[in-house]
């Protein structure tokens, strides 16, 4: 069992603080992660086609049944007592429509058997990548273009003032888990056009851009110096 301590002042956790801090307090007092998440649903239930969403112990997932199929048929999310599933639950609570849409698309891809038994295929692969590691970035055009071109010194230097106009949202629960121990190489799969999340045909093309997230101004004091971005092992040039 992890110690369940979290610095909510970190910029990547701060948007989840109002939702997550009371739940984490319950866990520290002995509640399971599923129980804590379910307490939030009492005030604001999430309605899915199979019923109202609930979080259940991982042991309720039948052997041989896929995770997404279980969520779809039971309106229940198998949940372990770890950080990964805590953040997964928080994103469900914060972004229920997006998570429900992703679940439906997973099932559509499974029914279509797009990749054959035991394989994910392009649609489910794209869904998994973004669900685990995604970040939505609304940025002024020059910033967006510099990210596409991997012009890191421009992103951290001449274009740095434009970051004040940018808006970002972490979607990936595994990304949040990794940021419990922030390290310079941690990258997000960044989506610059949120409308892609409403179009499975566009999403399956994986229109993501890699961004070492500690390069976002305000996320790391060291990135105030341009040399931070001159590390080709992390801030890699465009091939």
PDB file of C-alpha atoms in Angstrom:
ATOM      1  CA  UNK A   1       0.000   0.000   0.000  1.00  0.00           C
ATOM      2  CA  UNK A   2       1.481   3.397  -0.953  1.00  0.00           C
ATOM      3  CA  UNK A   3       1.750   6.109   1.708  1.00  0.00           C
ATOM      4  CA  UNK A   4      -0.976   8.151  -0.034  1.00  0.00           C
ATOM      5  CA  UNK A   5       0.769  11.491   0.225  1.00  0.00           C
ATOM      6  CA  UNK A   6       0.402  13.945  -2.633  1.00  0.00           C
ATOM      7  CA  UNK A   7       1.576  17.495  -3.276  1.00  0.00           C
ATOM      8  CA  UNK A   8      -1.583  19.086  -4.659  1.00  0.00           C
ATOM      9  CA  UNK A   9       0.274  22.319  -5.362  1.00  0.00           C
ATOM     10  CA  UNK A  10       2.119  20.725  -8.275  1.00  0.00           C
ATOM     11  CA  UNK A  11       0.621  22.228 -11.452  1.00  0.00           C
ATOM     12  CA  UNK A  12      -0.316  18.836 -12.896  1.00  0.00           C
ATOM     13  CA  UNK A  13      -2.245  17.824  -9.754  1.00  0.00           C
ATOM     14  CA  UNK A  14      -3.760  21.214  -8.859  1.00  0.00           C
ATOM     15  CA  UNK A  15      -6.746  20.970 -11.286  1.00  0.00           C
ATOM     16  CA  UNK A  16      -7.798  17.726  -9.549  1.00  0.00           C
ATOM     17  CA  UNK A  17      -7.356  18.974  -5.989  1.00  0.00           C
ATOM     18  CA  UNK A  18     -10.963  19.940  -5.209  1.00  0.00           C
ATOM     19  CA  UNK A  19     -12.148  16.556  -6.409  1.00  0.00           C
ATOM     20  CA  UNK A  20      -9.303  14.385  -5.219  1.00  0.00           C
ATOM     21  CA  UNK A  21      -8.126  15.751  -1.877  1.00  0.00           C
ATOM     22  CA  UNK A  22     -11.201  14.666   0.135  1.00  0.00           C
ATOM     23  CA  UNK A  23     -11.068  11.209  -1.470  1.00  0.00           C
ATOM     24  CA  UNK A  24      -7.412  10.794  -0.609  1.00  0.00           C
ATOM     25  CA  UNK A  25      -8.230  11.712   2.998  1.00  0.00           C
ATOM     26  CA  UNK A  26     -10.776   8.883   3.076  1.00  0.00           C
ATOM     27  CA  UNK A  27      -8.178   6.438   1.771  1.00  0.00           C
ATOM     28  CA  UNK A  28      -5.706   7.484   4.448  1.00  0.00           C
ATOM     29  CA  UNK A  29      -8.453   6.777   6.996  1.00  0.00           C
ATOM     30  CA  UNK A  30      -8.861   3.217   5.732  1.00  0.00           C
ATOM     31  CA  UNK A  31     -11.279   3.348   2.796  1.00  0.00           C
ATOM     32  CA  UNK A  32     -10.416   1.419  -0.328  1.00  0.00           C
ATOM     33  CA  UNK A  33      -9.811   3.399  -3.505  1.00  0.00           C
ATOM     34  CA  UNK A  34     -13.126   2.097  -4.894  1.00  0.00           C
ATOM     35  CA  UNK A  35     -15.020   3.139  -1.760  1.00  0.00           C
ATOM     36  CA  UNK A  36     -13.543   6.634  -1.841  1.00  0.00           C
ATOM     37  CA  UNK A  37     -14.342   7.107  -5.520  1.00  0.00           C
ATOM     38  CA  UNK A  38     -17.887   5.845  -5.006  1.00  0.00           C
ATOM     39  CA  UNK A  39     -18.452   8.454  -2.309  1.00  0.00           C
ATOM     40  CA  UNK A  40     -17.993  11.159  -4.957  1.00  0.00           C
ATOM     41  CA  UNK A  41     -20.633   9.479  -7.121  1.00  0.00           C
ATOM     42  CA  UNK A  42     -23.259   9.855  -4.394  1.00  0.00           C
ATOM     43  CA  UNK A  43     -23.378  13.606  -4.966  1.00  0.00           C
ATOM     44  CA  UNK A  44     -22.880  13.464  -8.734  1.00  0.00           C
ATOM     45  CA  UNK A  45     -23.817  10.128 -10.313  1.00  0.00           C
ATOM     46  CA  UNK A  46     -22.551   9.231 -13.767  1.00  0.00           C
ATOM     47  CA  UNK A  47     -25.130   7.588 -15.995  1.00  0.00           C
ATOM     48  CA  UNK A  48     -23.967   4.963 -18.491  1.00  0.00           C
ATOM     49  CA  UNK A  49     -26.050   2.784 -20.862  1.00  0.00           C
ATOM     50  CA  UNK A  50     -25.742  -0.188 -18.487  1.00  0.00           C
ATOM     51  CA  UNK A  51     -26.625   1.849 -15.375  1.00  0.00           C
ATOM     52  CA  UNK A  52     -25.052   4.266 -12.958  1.00  0.00           C
ATOM     53  CA  UNK A  53     -21.274   4.058 -12.789  1.00  0.00           C
ATOM     54  CA  UNK A  54     -19.650   2.449  -9.770  1.00  0.00           C
ATOM     55  CA  UNK A  55     -16.142   1.438  -8.837  1.00  0.00           C
ATOM     56  CA  UNK A  56     -15.643  -2.141  -7.693  1.00  0.00           C
ATOM     57  CA  UNK A  57     -12.779  -4.262  -6.422  1.00  0.00           C
ATOM     58  CA  UNK A  58     -10.532  -5.731  -9.105  1.00  0.00           C
ATOM     59  CA  UNK A  59     -11.595  -9.195  -7.915  1.00  0.00           C
ATOM     60  CA  UNK A  60     -15.077  -8.613  -9.378  1.00  0.00           C
ATOM     61  CA  UNK A  61     -13.656  -8.743 -12.907  1.00  0.00           C
ATOM     62  CA  UNK A  62     -14.380 -12.322 -14.079  1.00  0.00           C
ATOM     63  CA  UNK A  63     -11.423 -14.351 -15.265  1.00  0.00           C
ATOM     64  CA  UNK A  64     -11.118 -14.172 -19.022  1.00  0.00           C
ATOM     65  CA  UNK A  65     -13.349 -11.103 -19.392  1.00  0.00           C
ATOM     66  CA  UNK A  66     -11.839  -7.965 -20.876  1.00  0.00           C
ATOM     67  CA  UNK A  67     -11.657  -4.819 -18.736  1.00  0.00           C
ATOM     68  CA  UNK A  68     -13.477  -2.588 -21.231  1.00  0.00           C
ATOM     69  CA  UNK A  69     -16.181  -5.199 -21.882  1.00  0.00           C
ATOM     70  CA  UNK A  70     -16.841  -5.447 -18.151  1.00  0.00           C
ATOM     71  CA  UNK A  71     -17.088  -1.676 -17.772  1.00  0.00           C
ATOM     72  CA  UNK A  72     -19.481  -1.519 -20.730  1.00  0.00           C
ATOM     73  CA  UNK A  73     -21.781  -4.336 -19.602  1.00  0.00           C
ATOM     74  CA  UNK A  74     -21.760  -3.699 -15.856  1.00  0.00           C
ATOM     75  CA  UNK A  75     -21.234   0.080 -15.603  1.00  0.00           C
ATOM     76  CA  UNK A  76     -18.506  -0.902 -13.136  1.00  0.00           C
ATOM     77  CA  UNK A  77     -14.808  -0.042 -13.146  1.00  0.00           C
ATOM     78  CA  UNK A  78     -12.501  -2.658 -11.562  1.00  0.00           C
ATOM     79  CA  UNK A  79     -10.234  -0.761  -9.194  1.00  0.00           C
ATOM     80  CA  UNK A  80      -7.119  -1.712  -7.264  1.00  0.00           C
ATOM     81  CA  UNK A  81      -5.714   0.052  -4.228  1.00  0.00           C
ATOM     82  CA  UNK A  82      -2.888   1.848  -6.002  1.00  0.00           C
ATOM     83  CA  UNK A  83      -2.079   5.259  -7.442  1.00  0.00           C
ATOM     84  CA  UNK A  84      -2.694   4.172 -11.030  1.00  0.00           C
ATOM     85  CA  UNK A  85      -6.308   3.273 -10.348  1.00  0.00           C
ATOM     86  CA  UNK A  86      -6.839   6.256  -8.060  1.00  0.00           C
ATOM     87  CA  UNK A  87      -5.914   8.613 -10.887  1.00  0.00           C
ATOM     88  CA  UNK A  88      -7.921   6.513 -13.343  1.00  0.00           C
ATOM     89  CA  UNK A  89     -10.963   7.007 -11.134  1.00  0.00           C
ATOM     90  CA  UNK A  90     -10.362  10.747 -10.794  1.00  0.00           C
ATOM     91  CA  UNK A  91     -10.324  11.128 -14.583  1.00  0.00           C
ATOM     92  CA  UNK A  92     -13.595   9.160 -14.765  1.00  0.00           C
ATOM     93  CA  UNK A  93     -15.096  11.603 -12.261  1.00  0.00           C
ATOM     94  CA  UNK A  94     -13.680  14.659 -14.020  1.00  0.00           C
ATOM     95  CA  UNK A  95     -14.217  13.567 -17.638  1.00  0.00           C
ATOM     96  CA  UNK A  96     -17.101  11.055 -17.609  1.00  0.00           C
ATOM     97  CA  UNK A  97     -18.306  11.760 -21.142  1.00  0.00           C
ATOM     98  CA  UNK A  98     -14.828  11.309 -22.604  1.00  0.00           C
ATOM     99  CA  UNK A  99     -14.189   8.112 -20.651  1.00  0.00           C
ATOM    100  CA  UNK A 100     -17.576   6.682 -21.623  1.00  0.00           C
ATOM    101  CA  UNK A 101     -16.932   7.537 -25.273  1.00  0.00           C
ATOM    102  CA  UNK A 102     -13.536   5.829 -25.177  1.00  0.00           C
ATOM    103  CA  UNK A 103     -15.108   2.754 -23.601  1.00  0.00           C
ATOM    104  CA  UNK A 104     -17.740   2.582 -26.351  1.00  0.00           C
ATOM    105  CA  UNK A 105     -15.083   2.923 -29.057  1.00  0.00           C
ATOM    106  CA  UNK A 106     -13.045   0.131 -27.473  1.00  0.00           C
ATOM    107  CA  UNK A 107     -16.080  -2.121 -27.683  1.00  0.00           C
ATOM    108  CA  UNK A 108     -16.811  -1.151 -31.278  1.00  0.00           C
ATOM    109  CA  UNK A 109     -13.247  -2.043 -32.233  1.00  0.00           C
ATOM    110  CA  UNK A 110     -13.511  -5.357 -30.398  1.00  0.00           C
ATOM    111  CA  UNK A 111     -16.768  -6.228 -32.145  1.00  0.00           C
ATOM    112  CA  UNK A 112     -15.226  -5.329 -35.493  1.00  0.00           C
ATOM    113  CA  UNK A 113     -12.255  -7.535 -34.551  1.00  0.00           C
ATOM    114  CA  UNK A 114     -10.036  -5.088 -36.382  1.00  0.00           C
ATOM    115  CA  UNK A 115      -6.788  -6.739 -35.326  1.00  0.00           C
ATOM    116  CA  UNK A 116      -7.697 -10.336 -34.581  1.00  0.00           C
ATOM    117  CA  UNK A 117      -7.831 -12.143 -31.223  1.00  0.00           C
ATOM    118  CA  UNK A 118      -5.358 -10.995 -28.612  1.00  0.00           C
ATOM    119  CA  UNK A 119      -4.295  -7.857 -30.491  1.00  0.00           C
ATOM    120  CA  UNK A 120      -5.316  -4.236 -30.000  1.00  0.00           C
ATOM    121  CA  UNK A 121      -5.300  -2.838 -33.505  1.00  0.00           C
ATOM    122  CA  UNK A 122      -4.880   0.837 -34.485  1.00  0.00           C
ATOM    123  CA  UNK A 123      -8.087   2.143 -32.898  1.00  0.00           C
ATOM    124  CA  UNK A 124      -7.662   0.519 -29.503  1.00  0.00           C
ATOM    125  CA  UNK A 125      -3.953   1.308 -29.558  1.00  0.00           C
ATOM    126  CA  UNK A 126      -4.672   5.015 -30.075  1.00  0.00           C
ATOM    127  CA  UNK A 127      -7.323   4.970 -27.355  1.00  0.00           C
ATOM    128  CA  UNK A 128      -4.986   3.282 -24.900  1.00  0.00           C
ATOM    129  CA  UNK A 129      -2.084   5.627 -25.626  1.00  0.00           C
ATOM    130  CA  UNK A 130      -4.138   8.739 -25.040  1.00  0.00           C
ATOM    131  CA  UNK A 131      -6.144   7.331 -22.147  1.00  0.00           C
ATOM    132  CA  UNK A 132      -2.928   6.431 -20.325  1.00  0.00           C
ATOM    133  CA  UNK A 133      -0.641   9.279 -21.313  1.00  0.00           C
ATOM    134  CA  UNK A 134      -2.660  12.024 -22.973  1.00  0.00           C
ATOM    135  CA  UNK A 135      -2.596  15.784 -22.555  1.00  0.00           C
ATOM    136  CA  UNK A 136      -4.848  18.242 -24.396  1.00  0.00           C
ATOM    137  CA  UNK A 137      -3.084  21.504 -25.269  1.00  0.00           C
ATOM    138  CA  UNK A 138      -4.866  24.573 -26.589  1.00  0.00           C
ATOM    139  CA  UNK A 139      -2.047  26.803 -27.729  1.00  0.00           C
ATOM    140  CA  UNK A 140      -1.531  29.873 -29.920  1.00  0.00           C
ATOM    141  CA  UNK A 141      -0.605  28.924 -33.476  1.00  0.00           C
ATOM    142  CA  UNK A 142       3.127  29.724 -33.171  1.00  0.00           C
ATOM    143  CA  UNK A 143       3.431  27.476 -30.103  1.00  0.00           C
ATOM    144  CA  UNK A 144       1.529  24.669 -31.794  1.00  0.00           C
ATOM    145  CA  UNK A 145       3.727  24.896 -34.889  1.00  0.00           C
ATOM    146  CA  UNK A 146       6.909  24.897 -32.817  1.00  0.00           C
ATOM    147  CA  UNK A 147       5.717  21.732 -31.077  1.00  0.00           C
ATOM    148  CA  UNK A 148       5.025  20.070 -34.405  1.00  0.00           C
ATOM    149  CA  UNK A 149       8.522  21.026 -35.545  1.00  0.00           C
ATOM    150  CA  UNK A 150      10.103  20.149 -32.179  1.00  0.00           C
ATOM    151  CA  UNK A 151      11.645  23.592 -32.027  1.00  0.00           C
ATOM    152  CA  UNK A 152      12.354  23.291 -28.326  1.00  0.00           C
ATOM    153  CA  UNK A 153      14.504  26.383 -27.913  1.00  0.00           C
ATOM    154  CA  UNK A 154      11.736  28.487 -29.459  1.00  0.00           C
ATOM    155  CA  UNK A 155       9.147  26.875 -27.159  1.00  0.00           C
ATOM    156  CA  UNK A 156      11.253  27.673 -24.112  1.00  0.00           C
ATOM    157  CA  UNK A 157      12.767  30.912 -25.376  1.00  0.00           C
ATOM    158  CA  UNK A 158      11.360  33.368 -27.911  1.00  0.00           C
ATOM    159  CA  UNK A 159       7.842  31.913 -27.732  1.00  0.00           C
ATOM    160  CA  UNK A 160       7.812  31.509 -23.974  1.00  0.00           C
ATOM    161  CA  UNK A 161       5.477  34.497 -23.322  1.00  0.00           C
ATOM    162  CA  UNK A 162       2.811  32.804 -25.456  1.00  0.00           C
ATOM    163  CA  UNK A 163       2.486  29.992 -22.908  1.00  0.00           C
ATOM    164  CA  UNK A 164       0.434  32.427 -20.810  1.00  0.00           C
ATOM    165  CA  UNK A 165      -2.272  32.110 -23.469  1.00  0.00           C
ATOM    166  CA  UNK A 166      -2.088  28.308 -23.582  1.00  0.00           C
ATOM    167  CA  UNK A 167      -4.508  25.998 -21.783  1.00  0.00           C
ATOM    168  CA  UNK A 168      -3.723  22.388 -20.991  1.00  0.00           C
ATOM    169  CA  UNK A 169      -5.545  19.444 -19.456  1.00  0.00           C
ATOM    170  CA  UNK A 170      -3.991  16.169 -18.366  1.00  0.00           C
ATOM    171  CA  UNK A 171      -6.139  13.212 -19.412  1.00  0.00           C
ATOM    172  CA  UNK A 172      -3.686  10.346 -18.951  1.00  0.00           C
ATOM    173  CA  UNK A 173      -3.898   8.676 -15.559  1.00  0.00           C
ATOM    174  CA  UNK A 174      -0.571   6.863 -16.056  1.00  0.00           C
ATOM    175  CA  UNK A 175       1.004  10.249 -16.816  1.00  0.00           C
ATOM    176  CA  UNK A 176      -0.264  11.543 -13.475  1.00  0.00           C
ATOM    177  CA  UNK A 177       1.141   8.483 -11.747  1.00  0.00           C
ATOM    178  CA  UNK A 178       4.561   9.029 -13.320  1.00  0.00           C
ATOM    179  CA  UNK A 179       4.493  12.656 -12.160  1.00  0.00           C
ATOM    180  CA  UNK A 180       4.404  11.525  -8.545  1.00  0.00           C
ATOM    181  CA  UNK A 181       8.166  11.395  -9.091  1.00  0.00           C
ATOM    182  CA  UNK A 182       8.742  14.075 -11.743  1.00  0.00           C
ATOM    183  CA  UNK A 183      11.696  13.455 -14.028  1.00  0.00           C
ATOM    184  CA  UNK A 184      12.876  15.376 -17.044  1.00  0.00           C
ATOM    185  CA  UNK A 185      12.317  12.526 -19.583  1.00  0.00           C
ATOM    186  CA  UNK A 186       8.581  12.108 -18.796  1.00  0.00           C
ATOM    187  CA  UNK A 187       6.662  12.753 -22.007  1.00  0.00           C
ATOM    188  CA  UNK A 188       2.978  13.188 -22.774  1.00  0.00           C
ATOM    189  CA  UNK A 189       1.105  12.327 -25.941  1.00  0.00           C
ATOM    190  CA  UNK A 190      -0.192  15.813 -26.734  1.00  0.00           C
ATOM    191  CA  UNK A 191      -3.296  16.512 -28.766  1.00  0.00           C
ATOM    192  CA  UNK A 192      -3.511  20.020 -30.195  1.00  0.00           C
ATOM    193  CA  UNK A 193      -7.042  19.682 -31.570  1.00  0.00           C
ATOM    194  CA  UNK A 194      -9.574  18.486 -28.984  1.00  0.00           C
ATOM    195  CA  UNK A 195     -12.202  17.923 -31.702  1.00  0.00           C
ATOM    196  CA  UNK A 196     -10.245  14.775 -32.615  1.00  0.00           C
ATOM    197  CA  UNK A 197     -11.676  13.243 -29.452  1.00  0.00           C
ATOM    198  CA  UNK A 198     -15.109  13.265 -31.076  1.00  0.00           C
ATOM    199  CA  UNK A 199     -14.012  11.464 -34.251  1.00  0.00           C
ATOM    200  CA  UNK A 200     -12.737   7.886 -34.000  1.00  0.00           C
ATOM    201  CA  UNK A 201     -11.447   7.877 -37.578  1.00  0.00           C
ATOM    202  CA  UNK A 202      -9.176  10.824 -36.838  1.00  0.00           C
ATOM    203  CA  UNK A 203      -8.113   9.523 -33.453  1.00  0.00           C
ATOM    204  CA  UNK A 204      -7.006   6.153 -34.841  1.00  0.00           C
ATOM    205  CA  UNK A 205      -4.368   8.016 -36.874  1.00  0.00           C
ATOM    206  CA  UNK A 206      -2.655   8.903 -33.553  1.00  0.00           C
ATOM    207  CA  UNK A 207      -2.287  12.635 -34.240  1.00  0.00           C
ATOM    208  CA  UNK A 208      -0.218  13.068 -31.080  1.00  0.00           C
ATOM    209  CA  UNK A 209       2.964  15.029 -30.466  1.00  0.00           C
ATOM    210  CA  UNK A 210       5.558  14.090 -27.862  1.00  0.00           C
ATOM    211  CA  UNK A 211       6.172  16.756 -25.241  1.00  0.00           C
ATOM    212  CA  UNK A 212       8.546  16.385 -22.263  1.00  0.00           C
ATOM    213  CA  UNK A 213       6.080  17.887 -19.812  1.00  0.00           C
ATOM    214  CA  UNK A 214       8.614  19.443 -17.446  1.00  0.00           C
ATOM    215  CA  UNK A 215       9.391  21.763 -20.340  1.00  0.00           C
ATOM    216  CA  UNK A 216       6.014  23.470 -19.835  1.00  0.00           C
ATOM    217  CA  UNK A 217       6.735  26.861 -18.212  1.00  0.00           C
ATOM    218  CA  UNK A 218       5.635  26.785 -14.601  1.00  0.00           C
ATOM    219  CA  UNK A 219       6.054  23.019 -14.306  1.00  0.00           C
ATOM    220  CA  UNK A 220       9.747  23.076 -13.413  1.00  0.00           C
ATOM    221  CA  UNK A 221      11.936  25.910 -12.145  1.00  0.00           C
ATOM    222  CA  UNK A 222      14.911  24.597 -14.133  1.00  0.00           C
ATOM    223  CA  UNK A 223      13.165  25.284 -17.445  1.00  0.00           C
ATOM    224  CA  UNK A 224      13.531  29.021 -16.859  1.00  0.00           C
ATOM    225  CA  UNK A 225      17.012  28.552 -18.330  1.00  0.00           C
ATOM    226  CA  UNK A 226      17.193  27.857 -22.057  1.00  0.00           C
ATOM    227  CA  UNK A 227      19.879  25.219 -21.565  1.00  0.00           C
ATOM    228  CA  UNK A 228      17.150  23.012 -20.072  1.00  0.00           C
ATOM    229  CA  UNK A 229      15.808  22.525 -23.609  1.00  0.00           C
ATOM    230  CA  UNK A 230      19.251  21.880 -25.133  1.00  0.00           C
ATOM    231  CA  UNK A 231      19.274  18.264 -24.022  1.00  0.00           C
ATOM    232  CA  UNK A 232      18.937  16.128 -27.166  1.00  0.00           C
ATOM    233  CA  UNK A 233      18.412  12.996 -25.078  1.00  0.00           C
ATOM    234  CA  UNK A 234      15.082  14.434 -23.898  1.00  0.00           C
ATOM    235  CA  UNK A 235      14.192  17.261 -26.273  1.00  0.00           C
ATOM    236  CA  UNK A 236      14.799  15.365 -29.450  1.00  0.00           C
ATOM    237  CA  UNK A 237      14.942  17.071 -32.844  1.00  0.00           C
ATOM    238  CA  UNK A 238      12.508  16.302 -35.606  1.00  0.00           C
ATOM    239  CA  UNK A 239      13.685  13.389 -37.721  1.00  0.00           C
TER     240      UNK A 239
END
